[in-house]
XYZ file of C-alpha atoms in Angstrom:
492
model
C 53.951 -9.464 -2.916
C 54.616 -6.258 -0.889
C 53.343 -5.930 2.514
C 52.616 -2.756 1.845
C 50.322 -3.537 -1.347
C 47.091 -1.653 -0.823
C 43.366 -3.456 -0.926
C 41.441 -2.349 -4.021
C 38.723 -1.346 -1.844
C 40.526 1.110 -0.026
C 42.570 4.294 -0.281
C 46.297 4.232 -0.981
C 46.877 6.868 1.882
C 45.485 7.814 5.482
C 42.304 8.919 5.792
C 41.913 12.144 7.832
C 38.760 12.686 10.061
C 37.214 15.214 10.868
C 39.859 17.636 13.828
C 42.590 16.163 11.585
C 43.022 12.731 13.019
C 44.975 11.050 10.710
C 44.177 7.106 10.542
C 46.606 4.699 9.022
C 46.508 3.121 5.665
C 44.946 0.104 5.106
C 45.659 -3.107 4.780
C 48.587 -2.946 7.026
C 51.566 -4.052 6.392
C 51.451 -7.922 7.582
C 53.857 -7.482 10.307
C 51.856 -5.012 11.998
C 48.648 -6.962 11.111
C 49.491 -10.552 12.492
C 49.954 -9.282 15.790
C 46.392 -7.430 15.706
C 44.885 -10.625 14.479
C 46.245 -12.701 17.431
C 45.594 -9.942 19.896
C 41.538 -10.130 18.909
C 41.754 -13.600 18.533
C 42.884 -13.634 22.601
C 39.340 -12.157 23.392
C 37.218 -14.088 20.804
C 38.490 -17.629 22.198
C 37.413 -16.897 25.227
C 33.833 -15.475 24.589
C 32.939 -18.211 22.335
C 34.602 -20.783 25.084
C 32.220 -19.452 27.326
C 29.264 -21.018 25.016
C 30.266 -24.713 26.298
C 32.624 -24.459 29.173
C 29.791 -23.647 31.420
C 27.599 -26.735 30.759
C 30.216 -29.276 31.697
C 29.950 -27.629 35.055
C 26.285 -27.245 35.522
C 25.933 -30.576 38.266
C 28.636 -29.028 40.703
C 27.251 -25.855 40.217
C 23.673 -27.141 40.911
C 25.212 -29.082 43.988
C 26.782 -26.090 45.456
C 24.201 -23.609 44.819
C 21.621 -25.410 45.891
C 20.163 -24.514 42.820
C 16.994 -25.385 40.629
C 17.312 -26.998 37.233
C 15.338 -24.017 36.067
C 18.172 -21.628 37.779
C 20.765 -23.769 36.094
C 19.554 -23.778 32.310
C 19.292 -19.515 32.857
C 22.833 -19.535 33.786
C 23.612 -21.135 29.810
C 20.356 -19.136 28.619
C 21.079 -15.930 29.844
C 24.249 -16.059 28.250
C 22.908 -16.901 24.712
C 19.616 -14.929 24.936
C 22.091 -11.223 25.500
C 25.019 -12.472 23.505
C 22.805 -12.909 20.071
C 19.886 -10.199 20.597
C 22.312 -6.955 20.004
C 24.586 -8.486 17.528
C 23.008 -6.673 14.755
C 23.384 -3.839 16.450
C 26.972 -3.510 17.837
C 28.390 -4.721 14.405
C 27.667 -1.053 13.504
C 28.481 0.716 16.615
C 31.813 -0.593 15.920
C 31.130 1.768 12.535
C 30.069 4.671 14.565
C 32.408 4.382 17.308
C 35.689 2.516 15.964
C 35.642 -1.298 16.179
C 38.440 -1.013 18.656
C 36.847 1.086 21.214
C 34.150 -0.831 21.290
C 35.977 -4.044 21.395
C 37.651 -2.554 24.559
C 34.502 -1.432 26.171
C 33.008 -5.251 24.890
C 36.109 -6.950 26.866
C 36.009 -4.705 30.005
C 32.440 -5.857 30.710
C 32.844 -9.087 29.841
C 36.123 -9.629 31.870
C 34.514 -7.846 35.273
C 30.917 -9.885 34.647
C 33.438 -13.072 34.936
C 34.760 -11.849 38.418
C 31.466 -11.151 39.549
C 30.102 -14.664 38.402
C 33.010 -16.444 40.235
C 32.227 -14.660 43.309
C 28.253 -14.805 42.878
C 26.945 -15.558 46.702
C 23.405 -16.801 44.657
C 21.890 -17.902 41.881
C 20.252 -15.066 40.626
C 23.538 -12.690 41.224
C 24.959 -15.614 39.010
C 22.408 -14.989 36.343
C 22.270 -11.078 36.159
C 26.140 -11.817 35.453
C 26.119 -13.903 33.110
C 23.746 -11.895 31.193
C 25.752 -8.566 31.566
C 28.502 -11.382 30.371
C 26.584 -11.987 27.159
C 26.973 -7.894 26.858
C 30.198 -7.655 26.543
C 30.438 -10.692 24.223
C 28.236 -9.570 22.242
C 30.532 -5.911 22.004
C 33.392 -7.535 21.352
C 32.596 -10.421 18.778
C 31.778 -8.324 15.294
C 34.621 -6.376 15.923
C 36.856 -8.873 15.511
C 36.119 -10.570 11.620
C 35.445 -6.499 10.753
C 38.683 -5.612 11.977
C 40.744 -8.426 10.184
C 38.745 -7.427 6.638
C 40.458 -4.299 7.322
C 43.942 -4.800 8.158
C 44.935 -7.685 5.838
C 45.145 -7.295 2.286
C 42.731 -8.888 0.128
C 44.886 -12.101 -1.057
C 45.903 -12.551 2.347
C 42.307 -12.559 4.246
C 41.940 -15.883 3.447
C 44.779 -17.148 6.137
C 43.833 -14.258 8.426
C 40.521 -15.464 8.794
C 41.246 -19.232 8.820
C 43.222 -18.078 11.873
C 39.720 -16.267 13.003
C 37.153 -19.358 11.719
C 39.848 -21.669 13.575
C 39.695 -19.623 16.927
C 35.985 -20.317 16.843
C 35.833 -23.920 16.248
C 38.864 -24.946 19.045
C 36.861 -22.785 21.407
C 33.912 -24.466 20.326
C 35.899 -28.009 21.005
C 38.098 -26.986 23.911
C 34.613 -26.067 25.942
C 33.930 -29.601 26.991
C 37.813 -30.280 27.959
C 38.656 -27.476 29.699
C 35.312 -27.226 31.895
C 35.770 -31.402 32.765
C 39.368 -30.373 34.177
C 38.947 -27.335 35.829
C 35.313 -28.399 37.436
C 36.976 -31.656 38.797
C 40.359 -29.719 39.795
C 39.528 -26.139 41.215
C 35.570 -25.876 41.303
C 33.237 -24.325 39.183
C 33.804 -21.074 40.162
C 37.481 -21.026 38.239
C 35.557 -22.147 34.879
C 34.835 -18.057 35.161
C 37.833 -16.532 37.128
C 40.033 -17.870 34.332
C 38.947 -14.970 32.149
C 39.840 -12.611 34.290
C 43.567 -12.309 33.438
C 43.107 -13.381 29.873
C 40.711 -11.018 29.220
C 43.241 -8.207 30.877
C 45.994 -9.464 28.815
C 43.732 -9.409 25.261
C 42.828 -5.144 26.525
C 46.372 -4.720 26.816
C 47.166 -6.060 23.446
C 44.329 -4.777 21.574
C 45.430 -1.482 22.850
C 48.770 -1.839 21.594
C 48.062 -3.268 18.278
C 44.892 -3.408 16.482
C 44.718 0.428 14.547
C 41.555 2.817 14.653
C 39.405 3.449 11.739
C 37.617 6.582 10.784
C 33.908 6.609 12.244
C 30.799 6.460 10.775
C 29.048 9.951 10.387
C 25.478 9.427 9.705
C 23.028 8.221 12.515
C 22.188 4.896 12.612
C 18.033 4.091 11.949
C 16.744 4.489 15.582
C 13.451 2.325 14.169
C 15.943 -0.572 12.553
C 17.426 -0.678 16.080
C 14.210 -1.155 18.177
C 12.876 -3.613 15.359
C 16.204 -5.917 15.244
C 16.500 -6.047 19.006
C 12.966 -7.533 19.724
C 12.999 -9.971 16.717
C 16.003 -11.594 17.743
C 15.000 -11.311 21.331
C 11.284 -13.302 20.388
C 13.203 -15.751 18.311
C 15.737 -16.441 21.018
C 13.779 -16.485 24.092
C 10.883 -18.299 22.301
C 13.234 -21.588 21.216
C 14.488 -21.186 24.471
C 11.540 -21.676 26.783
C 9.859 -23.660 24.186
C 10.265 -26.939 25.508
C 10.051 -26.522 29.092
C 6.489 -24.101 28.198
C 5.898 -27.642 26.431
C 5.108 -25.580 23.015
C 2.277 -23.526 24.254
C 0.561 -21.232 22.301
C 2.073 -18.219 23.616
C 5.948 -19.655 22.285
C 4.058 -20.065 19.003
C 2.756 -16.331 19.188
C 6.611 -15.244 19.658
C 7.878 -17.070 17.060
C 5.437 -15.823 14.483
C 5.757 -12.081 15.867
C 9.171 -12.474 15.357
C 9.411 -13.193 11.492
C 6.717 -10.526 11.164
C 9.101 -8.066 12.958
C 11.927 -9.192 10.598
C 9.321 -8.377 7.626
C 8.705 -4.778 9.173
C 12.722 -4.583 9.609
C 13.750 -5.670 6.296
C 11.248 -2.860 4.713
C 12.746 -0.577 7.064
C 16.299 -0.502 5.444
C 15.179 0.508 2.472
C 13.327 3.156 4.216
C 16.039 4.736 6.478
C 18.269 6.179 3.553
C 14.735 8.299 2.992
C 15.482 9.848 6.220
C 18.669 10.730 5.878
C 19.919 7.743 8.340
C 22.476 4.913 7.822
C 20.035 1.432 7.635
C 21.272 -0.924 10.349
C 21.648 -3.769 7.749
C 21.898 -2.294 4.157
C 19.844 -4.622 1.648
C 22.309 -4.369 -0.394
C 24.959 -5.987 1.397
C 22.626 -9.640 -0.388
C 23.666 -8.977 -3.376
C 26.798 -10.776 -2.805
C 26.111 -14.024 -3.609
C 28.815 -15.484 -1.402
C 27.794 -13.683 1.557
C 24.404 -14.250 1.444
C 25.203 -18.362 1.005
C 28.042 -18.649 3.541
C 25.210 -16.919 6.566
C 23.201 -20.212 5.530
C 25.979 -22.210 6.243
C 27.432 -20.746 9.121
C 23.480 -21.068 10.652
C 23.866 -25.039 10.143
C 27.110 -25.014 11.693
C 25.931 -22.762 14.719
C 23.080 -25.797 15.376
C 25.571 -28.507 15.067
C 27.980 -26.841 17.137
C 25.531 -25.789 20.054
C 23.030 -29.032 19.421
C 25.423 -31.707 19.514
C 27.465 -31.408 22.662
C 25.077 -32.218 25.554
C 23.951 -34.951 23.192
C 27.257 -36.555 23.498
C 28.589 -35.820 27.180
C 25.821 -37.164 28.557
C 26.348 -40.494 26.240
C 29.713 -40.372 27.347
C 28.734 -39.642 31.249
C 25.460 -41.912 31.323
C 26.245 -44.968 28.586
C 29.746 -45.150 29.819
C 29.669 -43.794 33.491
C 31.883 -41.447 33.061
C 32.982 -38.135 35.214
C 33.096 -34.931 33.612
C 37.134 -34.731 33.571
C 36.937 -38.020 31.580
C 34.039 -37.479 29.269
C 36.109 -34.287 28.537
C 39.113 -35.985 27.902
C 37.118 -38.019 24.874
C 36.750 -34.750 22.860
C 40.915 -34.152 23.023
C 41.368 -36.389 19.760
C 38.456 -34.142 17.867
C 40.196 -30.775 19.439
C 43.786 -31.513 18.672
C 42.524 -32.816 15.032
C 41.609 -29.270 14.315
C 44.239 -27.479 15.869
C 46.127 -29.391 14.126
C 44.888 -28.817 10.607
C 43.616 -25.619 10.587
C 46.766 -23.479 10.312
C 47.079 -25.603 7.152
C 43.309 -25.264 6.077
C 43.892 -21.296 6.544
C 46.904 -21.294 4.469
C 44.931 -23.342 1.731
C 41.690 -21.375 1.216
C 44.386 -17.951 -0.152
C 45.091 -20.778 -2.720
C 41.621 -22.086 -3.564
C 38.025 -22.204 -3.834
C 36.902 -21.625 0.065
C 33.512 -22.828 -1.075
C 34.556 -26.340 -2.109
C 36.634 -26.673 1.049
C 33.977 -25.735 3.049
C 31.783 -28.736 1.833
C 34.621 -30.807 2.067
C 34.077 -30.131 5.617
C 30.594 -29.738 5.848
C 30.808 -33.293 4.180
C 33.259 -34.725 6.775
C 31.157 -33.569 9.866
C 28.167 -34.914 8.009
C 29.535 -38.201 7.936
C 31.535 -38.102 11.929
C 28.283 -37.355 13.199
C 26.323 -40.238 11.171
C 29.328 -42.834 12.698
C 28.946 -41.161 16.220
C 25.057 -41.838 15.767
C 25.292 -45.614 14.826
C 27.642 -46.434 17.724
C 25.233 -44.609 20.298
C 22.177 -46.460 19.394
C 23.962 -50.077 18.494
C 26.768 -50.017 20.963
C 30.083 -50.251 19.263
C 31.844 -49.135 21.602
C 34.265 -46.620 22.456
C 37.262 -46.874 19.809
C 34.300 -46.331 17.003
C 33.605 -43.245 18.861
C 37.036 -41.945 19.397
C 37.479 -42.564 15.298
C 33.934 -40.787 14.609
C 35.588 -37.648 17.347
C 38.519 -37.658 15.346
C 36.409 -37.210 11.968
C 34.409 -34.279 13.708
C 37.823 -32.368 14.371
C 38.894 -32.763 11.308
C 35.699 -31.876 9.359
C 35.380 -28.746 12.023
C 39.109 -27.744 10.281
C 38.188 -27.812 7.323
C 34.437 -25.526 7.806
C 34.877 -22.688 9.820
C 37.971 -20.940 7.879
C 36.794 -21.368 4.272
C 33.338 -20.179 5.172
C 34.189 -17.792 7.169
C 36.525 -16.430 4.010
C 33.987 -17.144 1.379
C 31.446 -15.350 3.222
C 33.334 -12.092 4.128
C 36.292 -11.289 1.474
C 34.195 -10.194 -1.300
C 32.184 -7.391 0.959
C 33.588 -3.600 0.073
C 35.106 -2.202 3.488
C 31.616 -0.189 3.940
C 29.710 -3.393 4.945
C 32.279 -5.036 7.219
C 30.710 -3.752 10.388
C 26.934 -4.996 9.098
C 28.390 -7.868 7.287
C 29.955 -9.003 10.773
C 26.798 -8.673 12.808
C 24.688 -10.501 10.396
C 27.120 -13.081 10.285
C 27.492 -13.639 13.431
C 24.077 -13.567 13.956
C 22.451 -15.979 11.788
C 25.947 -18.291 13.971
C 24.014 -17.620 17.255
C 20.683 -17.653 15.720
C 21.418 -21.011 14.625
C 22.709 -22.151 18.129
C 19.816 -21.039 20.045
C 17.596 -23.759 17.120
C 19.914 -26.391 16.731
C 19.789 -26.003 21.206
C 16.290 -26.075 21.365
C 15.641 -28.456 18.137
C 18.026 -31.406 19.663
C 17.056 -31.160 23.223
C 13.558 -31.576 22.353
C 14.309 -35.101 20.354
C 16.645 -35.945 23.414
C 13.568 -35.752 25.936
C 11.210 -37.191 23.465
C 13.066 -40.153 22.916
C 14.653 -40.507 26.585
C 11.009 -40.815 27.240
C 11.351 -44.463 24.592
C 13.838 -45.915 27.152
C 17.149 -46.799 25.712
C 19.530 -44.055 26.984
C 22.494 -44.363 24.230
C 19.440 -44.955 21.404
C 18.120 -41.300 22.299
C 21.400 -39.538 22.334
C 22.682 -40.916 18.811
C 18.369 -40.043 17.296
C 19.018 -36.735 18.675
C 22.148 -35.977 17.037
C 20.905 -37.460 13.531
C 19.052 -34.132 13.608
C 22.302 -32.092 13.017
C 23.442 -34.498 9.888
C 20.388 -33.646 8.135
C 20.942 -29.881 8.308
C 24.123 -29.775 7.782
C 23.061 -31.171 4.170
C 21.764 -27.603 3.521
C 25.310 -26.075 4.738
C 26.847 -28.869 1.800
C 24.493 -27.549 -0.787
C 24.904 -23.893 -0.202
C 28.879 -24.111 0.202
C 28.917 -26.132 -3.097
C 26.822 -23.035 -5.196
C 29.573 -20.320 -3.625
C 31.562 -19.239 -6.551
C 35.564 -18.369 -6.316
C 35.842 -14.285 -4.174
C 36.636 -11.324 -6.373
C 38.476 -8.170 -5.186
C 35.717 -5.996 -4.433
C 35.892 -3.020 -7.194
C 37.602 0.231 -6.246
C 36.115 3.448 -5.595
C 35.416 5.093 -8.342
C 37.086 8.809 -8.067
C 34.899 11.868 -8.101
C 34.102 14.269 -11.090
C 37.038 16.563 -11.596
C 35.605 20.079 -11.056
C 35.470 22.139 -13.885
C-alpha cells in the first residue's frame, strides 16, 4: 500500500478555499500523519487525565483549603458539568473554524486555567478554574478523533485510532496513580501545574504538524445551539446534584425538561436545512448503523470508567488502610496491562471485525469487575484483587480502540466534526450517570454497615450495563469505505 493512496471519501488533490488557500490532500501520507496523531494525542491524555487525577487528591486539598465537602465535589463537578455541556457544539466549530485552530485555542485555555488552579488562593478561585478548565477541554477533545478520520487513510484508521481509544483508557487508568504520587510527593497543587509544560509542548507540536482543513461555509443553526447547550446542561447538573438534593422534585423537573429539550432539538435538525443553516447534528449521520451502536457502547464505558474508581480507592484506602500513593500503586498492574496490549489491539482491529473485539472486551471488564465485586464483599483478599485489576486493564485494551474504530471509520469526512461531538458526548454523558448512579448505591448501602460489602454492591452496577455495551458491540457489522463523491453533471 502507498502512503500516498487517497481515502475514497475524499478528493485526490488539494482543495482550494475561498482567497486561494490551498489545503493539502488528504489522507496524508503516514509519515506526516503519525506525528499529527501523537502530537493530539499529547493534549487528549492530559484532558481526560484530568477526569480522575483530581479525586485522588481531594482530602489534602480539603485539608489545605480549609474547604467544605460541598466546595470539594464542585472542584470534580465543575470540571464535568463545562467539559460535556458544549461538546456538541465545538465538534462543529472545529468545521467552521478548522479543527486545529480550535484545538489550539481549546489547549491555550486549558493549559493557563491549570496555572491558575495551582495558584488558586481559595476555593471558589479554584472552582471558576476548573470550570474555564472544562472549556478548553471541551475545545480541544472533538478535534482530535475528527482530525485523525482525516489524515489517515481509510485501512489504516483502525491503528490510528487504537492509538486515540488507547490514549483515553491509560489516562483513564493512570488518573488514580499519578494523583497518589504526586499528592503524597509535591502537594496537590502540582496534580495541576504538571499541565502546564505539557500542554505548551502539545501547542507547539500541533502547530507544527497536524494540517488545516477547508472551513465550513454555511452558519451553524443558532436554535440547535441554544437547545443542545441547556439539555446537556439539565442532564448534567441534574445527576449531579441529585443525590446531595436527595432526589427532590425539582432534579426530577430537570431531568424530564431535559429529554423534552432533546425532543425539540432532534426536530430541529431536520428543520435548519429549511433555513438555509448547517443542523448542529445532521439526522442523518444515524443511519450508520455502526455509529449509532458504538455511541451506546462508548455511554456504558463512560459509566464504568467514571462510576467505578471512587468505588475502589476508597476499598483500597478504608478496607485495607491504605494512603493514596499506595492505593494508587494497586491500579499499576491494570494500567501497564493496557499499555501493554493496546498497541497490539490497535494493530489488530485494521485486520478484523472491531465489533467482535470490542465485546471481547466489553466481556473481559464485565467479568474483572464481577471478581473485584466478590472479593470486596467476602474478603479474599488482596492477590484476588490485583488478578481482577489485571483483568480490568486488559479488558480496557481491548474496548476503547475497536469501538472507537467501529464507531467512526464508516462516517463520510462531512460528519467527522458532528460525529466527534456526539461521540464524545454520549462518553461524558455516560460519566456524569454512571457518577451519580454508583455513588448513590455507595451511600445507600454504606448506610447497611459493612464498608467493603457496599463498595463491591456499588460496582455490580457497572457489570450490568456494560451487558448493553456486549450486546450492541456484538450487532456492529464489519466498516465499509464510505462511497465516493459522486462527480457533478458535465455541462452541456
Amino acid at each position: 500500500m502507498s502512503d500516498n493512496k487517497q481515502d475514497p471519501s475524499t478528493s485526490a488533490a488539494g482543495v482550494a478555499a475561498p482567497h486561494s488557500k490551498v489545503y493539502p490532500a488528504m489522507p496524508l501520507p503516514e509519515k506526516q500523519a503519525w506525528p499529527a496523531l501523537i502530537a493530539l494525542c499529547i493534549g487528549f491524555f492530559m484532558i481526560l487525565l484530568d477526569q480522575t487525577i483530581v479525586a485522588v487528591s481531594t482530602p489534602a486539598l480539603q485539608d489545605d483549603m480549609q474547604a467544605s465537602y460541598n466546595e470539594v465535589i464542585w472542584v470534580t463537578s465543575v470540571y464535568l458539568l463545562t467539559f460535556a455541556v458544549p461538546l456538541l457544539v465545538t465538534g462543529r466549530l472545529g468545521d467552521k473554524y478548522g479543527p486545529k485552530n480550535v484545538y489550539v485555542a481549546g489547549m491555550v485555555i486549558f493549559t493557563l486555567s491549570s496555572l491558575a488552579c495551582g495558584l488558586a488562593p481559595d476555593m471558589l478561585t479554584l472552582i471558576i478554574a476548573r470550570g474555564v478548565q472544562g472549556l478548553g477541554a471541551a475545545l480541544l477533545t472533538p478535534q482530535t478523533m475528527a482530525t485523525i478520520n482525516r489524515i489517515f487513510a481509510f485501512e489504516r484508521r483502525g491503528a490510528a485510532l487504537g492509538v486515540w481509544g488507547s490514549t483515553a483508557g491509560l489516562a483513564s487508568l493512570a488518573g488514580p496513580i499519578l494523583g497518589g504520587v504526586i499528592t503524597e510527593n509535591w502537594g496537590w497543587q502540582w496534580v495541576f501545574y504538571i499541565n502546564v509544560p505539557i500542554g505548551v509542548i502539545s501547542v507547539i507540536a500541533v502547530l507544527k504538524y497536524v494540517p488545516e482543513f477547508p472551513p465550513l461555509t454555511r452558519p451553524l443553526d443558532p436554535l440547535s445551539i441554544i437547545l443542545s447547550i441547556v439539555a446537556v446542561f439539565f442532564l448534567v447538573f441534574a445527576f449531579q446534584e441529585g443525590e446531595g438534593a436527595g432526589w427532590a422534585p425539582w432534579i426530577w423537573i430537570m431531568i424530564v425538561a431535559a429529554f423534552v429539550l432533546f425532543a425539540w432539538f432532534i426536530y430541529q435538525q431536520s428543520q435548519a436545512e429549511k433555513s438555509g443553516n448547517d443542523p448542529l447534528v445532521p439526522l442523518e449521520i444515524f443511519k450508520f448503523k455502526n455509529f449509532s451502536l458504538g455511541n451506546i457502547c462508548i455511554m456504558t464505558m463512560g459509566f464504568t470508567v467514571a462510576g467505578t474508581p471512587l468505588p475502589i480507592m476508597l476499598y483500597f484506602q478504608q478496607a485495607h488502610g491504605m494512603n493514596a500513593m499506595e492505593a494508587g500503586f494497586m491500579m499499576i498492574p491494570q494500567a501497564l496491562m493496557a499499555a501493554v496490549l493496546s498497541p497490539f489491539v490497535g494493530k489488530l482491529v485494521d485486520r478484523s471485525n472491531p465489533g467482535f473485539l470490542a465485546a471481547l472486551g466489553f466481556t473481559t471488564v464485565a467479568v474483572s469487575i464481577s471478581l473485584l465485586a466478590l472479593t470486596m464483599i467476602f474478603d479474599w483478599g488482596l492477590v484476588v484483587a490485583l488478578v481482577a485489576m489485571t483483568l480490568l486493564g486488559l479488558g480496557n485494551a481491548f474496548v476503547w480502540a475497536p469501538n472507537s474504530t467501529s464507531t467512526m471509520r464508516d462516517l463520510p469526512h462531512k460528519f467527522m466534526g458532528a460525529g466527534s461531538g456526539v461521540f464524545n458526548t454520549t462518553r461524558q454523558l455516560g460519566s456524569v450517570i454512571g457518577a451519580a448512579a454508583i455513588g448513590a448505591v455507595i451511600q445507600i448501602r454504606l448506610a447497611a454497615g459493612d464498608e467493603g460489602a457496599a463498595f463491591g454492591q456499588a460496582i455490580l452496577l457497572a457489570t450490568a450495563v456494560l451487558l448493553i455495551g456486549i450486546v450492541a458491540s456484538l450487532m456492529a457489522g464489519k466498516n465499509t469505505p464510505p462511497a465516493p463523491a459522486k462527480p457533478a453533471p458535465a455541462k452541456p
